[in-house]
Amino acid sequence: MPAYYHSVMKGVSTVMSFVISDWQGIDRITSPPHANYTYSVQAGIHAGIDMRKVISMRRINDVVRRILRVKFIMGLFENPFPDNTFLHHLGSQVQHEKYIRWPSHMKSDPVKRDTTKDCEFHRDHVQRTDNCIQLKKEIEYLIRRGHLRRYVTSEDSQRDQRDHRRIHKGGETSSAKKAHLRSIRSSEAHRDLAKEAVRKSKVLLKNGETADPPLHPLPKKADGILVAGTHADNLGYQCGGWTIIWQGLAGNNLTQGTTILSAISSAVDPSTDLVYKENPDLEFVKSGNFSYAIVVVGEHPYAETDGDISNLTIPEPGPATITNVCGGVKCVVVVISGRPLLIQPYLRSIHALVAAWLPGSEGQGVADVLFGDYGFTGKLPRTWFKTVDQLPMNFDDPHYDPLFPIGFGLTTSPAAGK
């Protein structure tokens, strides 16, 4: 423990921070948890965790000193409440300027004045002054590298807040109107950025057999297209856990966004007969005269231990939907999940397979790559297993035999004319 503590403290002292354990981190030091709480607290503190204080006064003073130092550098004693300056810009994308909130006790732009003078607090706080100077030097470095373009001073914040209040009180000034319009435009730009992230993260795992022509890109104009699966029209499933509430929710009342079904509907030609049936049987599929089908299945929302399962299977009726639809018509299967799932038993009947992960609110990004408006460029960030018996499996294992290796992903170009 002492060696680990000193290594942690060396890193902490370098970046002016402190160490906090995760939820129940102290409790789980022993097995079973809570078996010896006194020991757990002592072991955790000696290992470098700062937010528990059942320990010697020397260690407590060390902990408190660094916590107060970080709070002081952040300006929390001068401004103890959250800064809501940019609250009305939530969901916005700033492409050309990136902002940071500069504490009120450092009002000036450090690029334009003596850094040392801004950090002269009190002769009894030499370490605190040194830390302030170091922090400002680091931020100046970020500015020079182009990562931060300007500072937001207290005066900037107050002006923006006044303008925002005028908007909601009805007495809009010219600058307030402009700020409001910028907020609307930036919200749209934020969703554009989210769609770009969705497009770039999709991984095309299969696109037809060797002897068959590839299914992707899907034609927008066809006699009929079948969309099936529990996840095709469910914004909550697209978002997963940690969305609005801890474990996430099912349905389309969770937040604003575009479901994959809605995105498909917007993408296809108006003359195309688009049919959605969540879990069709084989007879329905064969009798529908469909040109192809899109099956969207996957996991239900979860967070942390609520997602712990041993078989990593797609929940029913997902497998049945894949079997019925892909057994009756050419199909592309889109898997919505936060991790690789068992897909090998169905792979032979699947014509094209996409790992869509959790696309969140922007289902349009999924449709963009399915129909070839954009090409597939995503690669697997981890190995996709064949069976759970192989787990754990790493790429440097002697008998590495995955379904799809880490880094795999078929690359396609946008369809002609896109």
Short mmCIF file of C-alpha atoms in Angstrom, two decimals:
data_model
loop_
_atom_site.label_atom_id
_atom_site.label_comp_id
_atom_site.label_asym_id
_atom_site.label_seq_id
_atom_site.Cartn_x
_atom_site.Cartn_y
_atom_site.Cartn_z
CA MET A 1 0.00 0.00 0.00
CA PRO A 2 2.69 2.64 0.87
CA ALA A 3 4.35 2.37 -2.53
CA TYR A 4 1.00 2.71 -4.27
CA TYR A 5 0.08 5.68 -2.07
CA HIS A 6 3.29 7.55 -2.93
CA SER A 7 2.84 6.94 -6.66
CA VAL A 8 -0.74 8.24 -6.51
CA MET A 9 0.31 11.26 -4.46
CA LYS A 10 3.05 12.08 -6.95
CA GLY A 11 0.52 12.21 -9.76
CA VAL A 12 -2.02 14.12 -7.68
CA SER A 13 0.46 16.74 -6.60
CA THR A 14 1.49 17.28 -10.22
CA VAL A 15 -1.99 18.09 -11.50
CA MET A 16 -3.36 19.78 -8.35
CA SER A 17 -6.19 17.39 -7.66
CA PHE A 18 -7.38 14.84 -5.14
CA VAL A 19 -8.55 11.24 -5.25
CA ILE A 20 -12.17 10.15 -4.72
CA SER A 21 -13.30 6.55 -4.64
CA ASP A 22 -16.12 5.27 -6.81
CA TRP A 23 -19.47 4.34 -5.30
CA GLN A 24 -18.99 1.64 -2.66
CA GLY A 25 -15.28 1.57 -3.50
CA ILE A 26 -14.35 1.48 0.18
CA ASP A 27 -16.99 -1.14 0.97
CA ARG A 28 -15.69 -3.60 -1.61
CA ILE A 29 -12.09 -3.70 -0.47
CA THR A 30 -13.04 -6.77 1.54
CA SER A 31 -14.80 -9.87 0.27
CA PRO A 32 -17.64 -10.03 1.06
CA PRO A 33 -18.24 -6.26 1.13
CA HIS A 34 -18.61 -4.59 4.54
CA ALA A 35 -16.80 -7.47 6.26
CA ASN A 36 -14.42 -5.11 8.08
CA TYR A 37 -15.31 -1.51 7.45
CA THR A 38 -12.65 -0.08 9.76
CA TYR A 39 -9.94 -1.95 7.88
CA SER A 40 -11.44 -0.92 4.52
CA VAL A 41 -11.39 2.77 5.41
CA GLN A 42 -7.82 2.64 6.68
CA ALA A 43 -6.60 0.66 3.66
CA GLY A 44 -8.37 3.01 1.24
CA ILE A 45 -6.95 6.15 2.80
CA HIS A 46 -3.43 4.78 2.94
CA ALA A 47 -3.78 3.78 -0.72
CA GLY A 48 -4.39 7.41 -1.66
CA ILE A 49 -8.16 8.00 -1.42
CA ASP A 50 -8.80 11.47 0.01
CA MET A 51 -12.51 11.63 0.73
CA ARG A 52 -12.50 9.41 3.84
CA LYS A 53 -10.94 10.64 7.05
CA VAL A 54 -10.90 7.89 9.70
CA ILE A 55 -7.15 8.12 9.95
CA SER A 56 -4.31 10.07 11.58
CA MET A 57 -4.44 13.86 11.86
CA ARG A 58 -1.36 14.13 9.67
CA ARG A 59 -3.10 12.27 6.86
CA ILE A 60 -6.27 14.30 7.42
CA ASN A 61 -4.32 17.55 7.14
CA ASP A 62 -2.73 16.28 3.94
CA VAL A 63 -6.13 15.43 2.50
CA VAL A 64 -7.80 18.69 3.54
CA ARG A 65 -4.88 20.79 2.28
CA ARG A 66 -5.16 19.42 -1.25
CA ILE A 67 -8.96 19.51 -1.36
CA LEU A 68 -9.04 23.14 -0.22
CA ARG A 69 -6.25 23.99 -2.66
CA VAL A 70 -8.24 22.67 -5.61
CA LYS A 71 -11.40 24.49 -4.45
CA PHE A 72 -9.45 27.71 -4.08
CA ILE A 73 -7.88 27.45 -7.52
CA MET A 74 -11.35 26.84 -8.97
CA GLY A 75 -12.60 30.02 -7.30
CA LEU A 76 -15.27 28.18 -5.29
CA PHE A 77 -14.86 30.42 -2.23
CA GLU A 78 -15.47 33.56 -4.28
CA ASN A 79 -18.15 31.93 -6.48
CA PRO A 80 -19.64 29.02 -4.51
CA PHE A 81 -22.61 28.45 -6.82
CA PRO A 82 -22.62 26.90 -10.31
CA ASP A 83 -22.07 29.31 -13.17
CA ASN A 84 -25.20 29.29 -15.35
CA THR A 85 -23.81 31.73 -17.90
CA PHE A 86 -24.14 29.29 -20.77
CA LEU A 87 -27.19 27.43 -19.49
CA HIS A 88 -29.25 28.58 -22.48
CA HIS A 89 -26.57 27.16 -24.79
CA LEU A 90 -26.96 23.60 -23.53
CA GLY A 91 -26.96 21.28 -26.51
CA SER A 92 -24.89 23.67 -28.59
CA GLN A 93 -21.82 23.12 -30.70
CA VAL A 94 -19.09 25.76 -30.72
CA GLN A 95 -16.87 25.10 -33.69
CA HIS A 96 -14.63 28.13 -33.85
CA GLU A 97 -14.26 29.25 -30.24
CA LYS A 98 -13.89 27.27 -27.05
CA TYR A 99 -14.49 28.91 -23.71
CA ILE A 100 -13.44 28.42 -20.16
CA ARG A 101 -14.78 30.11 -17.06
CA TRP A 102 -12.03 32.22 -15.49
CA PRO A 103 -12.41 32.62 -11.68
CA SER A 104 -13.34 36.13 -10.51
CA HIS A 105 -10.10 36.52 -8.56
CA MET A 106 -8.24 36.20 -11.87
CA LYS A 107 -10.30 38.65 -13.91
CA SER A 108 -7.83 39.59 -16.58
CA ASP A 109 -6.75 37.70 -19.63
CA PRO A 110 -3.41 36.14 -18.56
CA VAL A 111 -2.05 36.50 -22.06
CA LYS A 112 -2.17 40.29 -21.72
CA ARG A 113 -0.75 40.81 -18.23
CA ASP A 114 1.75 39.58 -15.69
CA THR A 115 0.70 36.13 -14.55
CA THR A 116 2.49 36.48 -11.22
CA LYS A 117 0.51 39.57 -10.19
CA ASP A 118 -2.78 37.81 -10.80
CA CYS A 119 -1.73 35.11 -8.38
CA GLU A 120 -0.43 37.26 -5.49
CA PHE A 121 -2.93 36.26 -2.83
CA HIS A 122 -1.16 36.38 0.53
CA ARG A 123 2.39 35.94 1.73
CA ASP A 124 1.30 33.04 3.99
CA HIS A 125 0.05 31.05 1.00
CA VAL A 126 3.17 30.59 -1.10
CA GLN A 127 2.17 27.09 -2.23
CA ARG A 128 -1.26 28.30 -3.24
CA THR A 129 0.26 31.15 -5.27
CA ASP A 130 2.68 28.76 -6.96
CA ASN A 131 -0.18 26.45 -7.87
CA CYS A 132 -2.16 29.33 -9.33
CA ILE A 133 0.77 30.38 -11.49
CA GLN A 134 1.25 26.80 -12.67
CA LEU A 135 -2.45 26.48 -13.53
CA LYS A 136 -2.42 29.67 -15.56
CA LYS A 137 0.74 28.62 -17.39
CA GLU A 138 -0.94 25.37 -18.37
CA ILE A 139 -3.98 27.22 -19.69
CA GLU A 140 -1.77 29.65 -21.61
CA TYR A 141 -0.14 26.61 -23.22
CA LEU A 142 -3.57 25.36 -24.31
CA ILE A 143 -4.30 28.76 -25.84
CA ARG A 144 -1.07 28.74 -27.81
CA ARG A 145 -1.87 25.26 -29.11
CA GLY A 146 -5.30 26.46 -30.23
CA HIS A 147 -7.31 24.34 -27.79
CA LEU A 148 -8.71 27.42 -25.99
CA ARG A 149 -9.34 30.59 -27.98
CA ARG A 150 -10.54 33.15 -25.43
CA TYR A 151 -11.46 33.64 -21.80
CA VAL A 152 -14.86 34.45 -20.39
CA THR A 153 -14.50 37.06 -17.67
CA SER A 154 -16.99 37.95 -14.97
CA GLU A 155 -18.09 40.97 -17.04
CA ASP A 156 -18.77 38.73 -20.06
CA SER A 157 -20.85 36.40 -17.92
CA GLN A 158 -22.96 39.19 -16.42
CA ARG A 159 -23.64 40.70 -19.85
CA ASP A 160 -24.72 37.34 -21.31
CA GLN A 161 -26.98 36.67 -18.34
CA ARG A 162 -28.63 40.12 -18.68
CA ASP A 163 -29.30 39.50 -22.37
CA HIS A 164 -30.75 36.06 -21.66
CA ARG A 165 -33.08 37.44 -18.98
CA ARG A 166 -34.34 40.10 -21.41
CA ILE A 167 -35.31 37.40 -23.89
CA HIS A 168 -37.50 35.59 -21.39
CA LYS A 169 -39.04 38.80 -20.03
CA GLY A 170 -40.07 39.90 -23.51
CA GLY A 171 -37.92 43.03 -23.58
CA GLU A 172 -35.46 41.82 -26.17
CA THR A 173 -32.53 44.01 -27.07
CA SER A 174 -30.76 43.72 -30.37
CA SER A 175 -27.90 41.80 -28.77
CA ALA A 176 -30.35 39.56 -26.92
CA LYS A 177 -32.15 38.66 -30.13
CA LYS A 178 -28.87 37.81 -31.78
CA ALA A 179 -27.87 35.68 -28.80
CA HIS A 180 -31.20 33.85 -28.94
CA LEU A 181 -30.84 33.15 -32.66
CA ARG A 182 -27.29 31.96 -32.11
CA SER A 183 -28.60 29.59 -29.44
CA ILE A 184 -31.16 28.12 -31.85
CA ARG A 185 -28.60 27.71 -34.61
CA SER A 186 -26.05 26.21 -32.25
CA SER A 187 -28.63 23.70 -31.00
CA GLU A 188 -29.12 22.54 -34.58
CA ALA A 189 -25.36 22.43 -35.02
CA HIS A 190 -25.07 20.29 -31.89
CA ARG A 191 -27.42 17.70 -33.36
CA ASP A 192 -25.44 17.79 -36.59
CA LEU A 193 -22.32 17.01 -34.60
CA ALA A 194 -24.12 14.17 -32.80
CA LYS A 195 -25.21 12.70 -36.14
CA GLU A 196 -21.65 12.88 -37.38
CA ALA A 197 -20.50 10.96 -34.30
CA VAL A 198 -23.16 8.33 -34.97
CA ARG A 199 -22.17 7.93 -38.61
CA LYS A 200 -18.48 7.58 -37.83
CA SER A 201 -18.97 5.06 -35.02
CA LYS A 202 -21.10 2.52 -36.91
CA VAL A 203 -19.17 -0.63 -37.80
CA LEU A 204 -20.09 -2.68 -40.86
CA LEU A 205 -19.26 -6.27 -39.91
CA LYS A 206 -20.72 -8.11 -42.90
CA ASN A 207 -21.89 -7.05 -46.35
CA GLY A 208 -23.01 -10.09 -48.33
CA GLU A 209 -21.24 -13.37 -48.94
CA THR A 210 -18.19 -13.67 -51.15
CA ALA A 211 -20.18 -14.96 -54.13
CA ASP A 212 -23.09 -12.53 -53.64
CA PRO A 213 -23.25 -8.83 -54.46
CA PRO A 214 -23.04 -6.62 -51.37
CA LEU A 215 -26.33 -5.45 -49.86
CA HIS A 216 -24.97 -2.07 -48.81
CA PRO A 217 -25.70 0.64 -49.79
CA LEU A 218 -29.41 -0.01 -49.50
CA PRO A 219 -31.47 1.38 -52.38
CA LYS A 220 -33.89 4.10 -51.32
CA LYS A 221 -36.28 3.29 -54.13
CA ALA A 222 -37.75 -0.21 -53.97
CA ASP A 223 -41.07 -2.00 -54.34
CA GLY A 224 -41.25 -2.61 -50.61
CA ILE A 225 -39.02 -2.38 -47.52
CA LEU A 226 -39.75 -4.14 -44.25
CA VAL A 227 -38.49 -2.64 -41.00
CA ALA A 228 -38.68 -4.96 -37.99
CA GLY A 229 -37.32 -5.32 -34.48
CA THR A 230 -37.94 -4.01 -30.98
CA HIS A 231 -35.31 -1.29 -31.34
CA ALA A 232 -36.40 0.23 -34.65
CA ASP A 233 -38.86 2.68 -33.12
CA ASN A 234 -37.62 3.14 -29.55
CA LEU A 235 -35.62 6.21 -28.62
CA GLY A 236 -35.03 4.94 -25.09
CA TYR A 237 -33.39 1.78 -26.38
CA GLN A 238 -31.17 3.86 -28.68
CA CYS A 239 -29.98 5.95 -25.73
CA GLY A 240 -29.37 3.15 -23.23
CA GLY A 241 -28.57 3.71 -19.56
CA TRP A 242 -27.35 6.93 -17.93
CA THR A 243 -29.92 8.86 -19.96
CA ILE A 244 -32.30 11.15 -18.02
CA ILE A 245 -32.38 8.53 -15.26
CA TRP A 246 -29.75 6.09 -14.04
CA GLN A 247 -30.99 2.92 -15.79
CA GLY A 248 -32.49 4.67 -18.81
CA LEU A 249 -36.02 4.12 -20.07
CA ALA A 250 -37.86 2.47 -22.93
CA GLY A 251 -40.17 4.30 -25.33
CA ASN A 252 -40.17 7.60 -27.15
CA ASN A 253 -41.09 9.96 -24.30
CA LEU A 254 -37.61 9.99 -22.79
CA THR A 255 -36.10 12.91 -24.67
CA GLN A 256 -36.18 14.60 -28.06
CA GLY A 257 -34.60 12.80 -30.96
CA THR A 258 -35.04 10.72 -34.09
CA THR A 259 -35.73 7.00 -34.01
CA ILE A 260 -34.11 4.78 -36.60
CA LEU A 261 -37.53 3.99 -38.09
CA SER A 262 -38.32 7.69 -38.46
CA ALA A 263 -34.93 8.27 -40.08
CA ILE A 264 -35.51 5.41 -42.54
CA SER A 265 -38.93 6.79 -43.38
CA SER A 266 -37.41 10.19 -44.17
CA ALA A 267 -34.62 8.67 -46.25
CA VAL A 268 -36.51 6.36 -48.63
CA ASP A 269 -38.13 7.43 -51.87
CA PRO A 270 -41.77 8.56 -51.47
CA SER A 271 -42.85 5.89 -53.94
CA THR A 272 -41.39 3.08 -51.80
CA ASP A 273 -43.83 1.03 -49.75
CA LEU A 274 -42.35 1.09 -46.23
CA VAL A 275 -43.82 -1.41 -43.75
CA TYR A 276 -42.99 -1.62 -40.04
CA LYS A 277 -43.84 -4.72 -38.01
CA GLU A 278 -42.00 -5.26 -34.76
CA ASN A 279 -41.89 -9.07 -34.73
CA PRO A 280 -43.30 -10.55 -37.94
CA ASP A 281 -43.59 -14.27 -38.54
CA LEU A 282 -41.99 -16.00 -41.50
CA GLU A 283 -45.25 -16.24 -43.45
CA PHE A 284 -45.78 -12.48 -43.22
CA VAL A 285 -42.26 -11.84 -44.49
CA LYS A 286 -42.52 -14.21 -47.45
CA SER A 287 -45.91 -12.91 -48.53
CA GLY A 288 -44.97 -9.25 -48.35
CA ASN A 289 -43.12 -8.91 -51.66
CA PHE A 290 -40.34 -6.99 -49.92
CA SER A 291 -37.15 -6.07 -51.74
CA TYR A 292 -35.19 -6.30 -48.49
CA ALA A 293 -35.62 -5.85 -44.75
CA ILE A 294 -33.93 -3.87 -41.98
CA VAL A 295 -33.96 -5.59 -38.58
CA VAL A 296 -33.07 -3.47 -35.55
CA VAL A 297 -32.60 -5.44 -32.33
CA GLY A 298 -30.40 -5.27 -29.26
CA GLU A 299 -30.13 -4.79 -25.53
CA HIS A 300 -32.49 -3.08 -23.14
CA PRO A 301 -31.13 -0.03 -21.29
CA TYR A 302 -28.95 -0.69 -18.27
CA ALA A 303 -26.20 0.87 -16.19
CA GLU A 304 -23.47 -0.73 -14.14
CA THR A 305 -24.34 -4.02 -12.40
CA ASP A 306 -27.90 -4.09 -13.77
CA GLY A 307 -26.32 -5.00 -17.09
CA ASP A 308 -24.32 -7.94 -15.74
CA ILE A 309 -25.30 -11.11 -17.58
CA SER A 310 -23.38 -14.31 -18.22
CA ASN A 311 -24.71 -15.30 -21.65
CA LEU A 312 -24.52 -11.96 -23.53
CA THR A 313 -27.45 -12.93 -25.73
CA ILE A 314 -29.79 -10.59 -27.57
CA PRO A 315 -33.03 -10.43 -25.54
CA GLU A 316 -36.13 -12.02 -27.03
CA PRO A 317 -37.85 -11.55 -29.34
CA GLY A 318 -34.70 -10.30 -31.09
CA PRO A 319 -33.34 -13.72 -32.14
CA ALA A 320 -36.78 -14.82 -33.35
CA THR A 321 -37.13 -11.64 -35.38
CA ILE A 322 -33.75 -12.21 -37.02
CA THR A 323 -34.62 -15.82 -37.81
CA ASN A 324 -38.06 -15.04 -39.27
CA VAL A 325 -37.12 -11.97 -41.29
CA CYS A 326 -33.72 -13.08 -42.58
CA GLY A 327 -35.18 -16.50 -43.39
CA GLY A 328 -37.68 -14.92 -45.77
CA VAL A 329 -35.91 -11.98 -47.43
CA LYS A 330 -32.49 -10.38 -47.78
CA CYS A 331 -31.84 -8.49 -44.57
CA VAL A 332 -29.48 -6.11 -42.84
CA VAL A 333 -29.37 -6.53 -39.05
CA VAL A 334 -28.55 -3.49 -36.94
CA VAL A 335 -27.48 -4.36 -33.38
CA ILE A 336 -28.10 -1.72 -30.70
CA SER A 337 -25.88 -2.49 -27.73
CA GLY A 338 -23.18 -1.20 -25.46
CA ARG A 339 -20.98 -4.25 -26.02
CA PRO A 340 -20.53 -7.24 -28.36
CA LEU A 341 -23.38 -9.73 -28.12
CA LEU A 342 -23.81 -13.34 -29.23
CA ILE A 343 -24.54 -13.13 -32.96
CA GLN A 344 -22.73 -16.13 -34.48
CA PRO A 345 -25.76 -18.51 -34.46
CA TYR A 346 -27.60 -16.14 -36.84
CA LEU A 347 -24.71 -14.88 -38.93
CA ARG A 348 -25.20 -17.31 -41.83
CA SER A 349 -28.75 -16.06 -42.51
CA ILE A 350 -27.81 -12.38 -42.12
CA HIS A 351 -26.85 -10.68 -45.36
CA ALA A 352 -25.40 -7.50 -43.81
CA LEU A 353 -24.56 -6.81 -40.17
CA VAL A 354 -23.99 -3.45 -38.46
CA ALA A 355 -22.78 -2.81 -34.92
CA ALA A 356 -24.59 0.43 -34.14
CA TRP A 357 -23.69 0.61 -30.43
CA LEU A 358 -25.92 3.24 -28.75
CA PRO A 359 -26.69 5.97 -31.31
CA GLY A 360 -28.56 8.06 -28.76
CA SER A 361 -31.00 10.66 -30.00
CA GLU A 362 -29.68 10.74 -33.57
CA GLY A 363 -31.11 7.75 -35.42
CA GLN A 364 -30.65 9.73 -38.62
CA GLY A 365 -26.94 8.98 -38.43
CA VAL A 366 -27.72 5.27 -38.72
CA ALA A 367 -29.89 5.78 -41.79
CA ASP A 368 -27.22 7.99 -43.36
CA VAL A 369 -24.75 5.12 -43.57
CA LEU A 370 -27.31 2.39 -44.32
CA PHE A 371 -28.43 4.16 -47.50
CA GLY A 372 -24.96 5.28 -48.56
CA ASP A 373 -25.29 9.02 -47.98
CA TYR A 374 -22.08 8.49 -46.04
CA GLY A 375 -19.69 5.56 -46.10
CA PHE A 376 -18.94 3.19 -43.25
CA THR A 377 -15.62 4.01 -41.58
CA GLY A 378 -16.01 2.65 -38.01
CA LYS A 379 -13.73 -0.03 -36.55
CA LEU A 380 -14.31 -2.37 -33.62
CA PRO A 381 -12.84 -0.94 -30.41
CA ARG A 382 -12.79 -4.43 -28.93
CA THR A 383 -12.92 -8.07 -29.99
CA TRP A 384 -16.27 -9.57 -31.00
CA PHE A 385 -16.38 -13.11 -29.63
CA LYS A 386 -17.86 -16.26 -31.17
CA THR A 387 -19.09 -17.82 -27.92
CA VAL A 388 -19.06 -16.65 -24.32
CA ASP A 389 -16.89 -19.66 -23.47
CA GLN A 390 -14.03 -17.77 -25.12
CA LEU A 391 -14.23 -14.91 -22.63
CA PRO A 392 -12.17 -13.22 -21.44
CA MET A 393 -10.37 -12.92 -24.78
CA ASN A 394 -7.63 -10.49 -25.74
CA PHE A 395 -6.02 -9.92 -29.13
CA ASP A 396 -2.61 -11.14 -27.95
CA ASP A 397 -3.91 -14.44 -26.55
CA PRO A 398 -2.11 -17.51 -27.97
CA HIS A 399 -5.39 -18.98 -29.22
CA TYR A 400 -7.07 -15.77 -30.36
CA ASP A 401 -10.00 -16.89 -32.50
CA PRO A 402 -12.69 -14.20 -32.57
CA LEU A 403 -15.75 -13.81 -34.75
CA PHE A 404 -14.44 -10.35 -35.64
CA PRO A 405 -11.03 -9.14 -34.38
CA ILE A 406 -10.41 -5.85 -32.65
CA GLY A 407 -10.00 -3.09 -35.23
CA PHE A 408 -12.15 -4.88 -37.80
CA GLY A 409 -14.67 -2.95 -39.88
CA LEU A 410 -15.57 -2.93 -43.56
CA THR A 411 -15.05 0.42 -45.24
CA THR A 412 -17.41 1.73 -47.90
CA SER A 413 -17.65 4.88 -49.97
CA PRO A 414 -20.72 7.10 -50.24
CA ALA A 415 -23.14 6.05 -52.96
CA ALA A 416 -22.65 7.61 -56.37
CA GLY A 417 -23.79 11.22 -56.45
CA LYS A 418 -23.58 11.65 -52.66
#
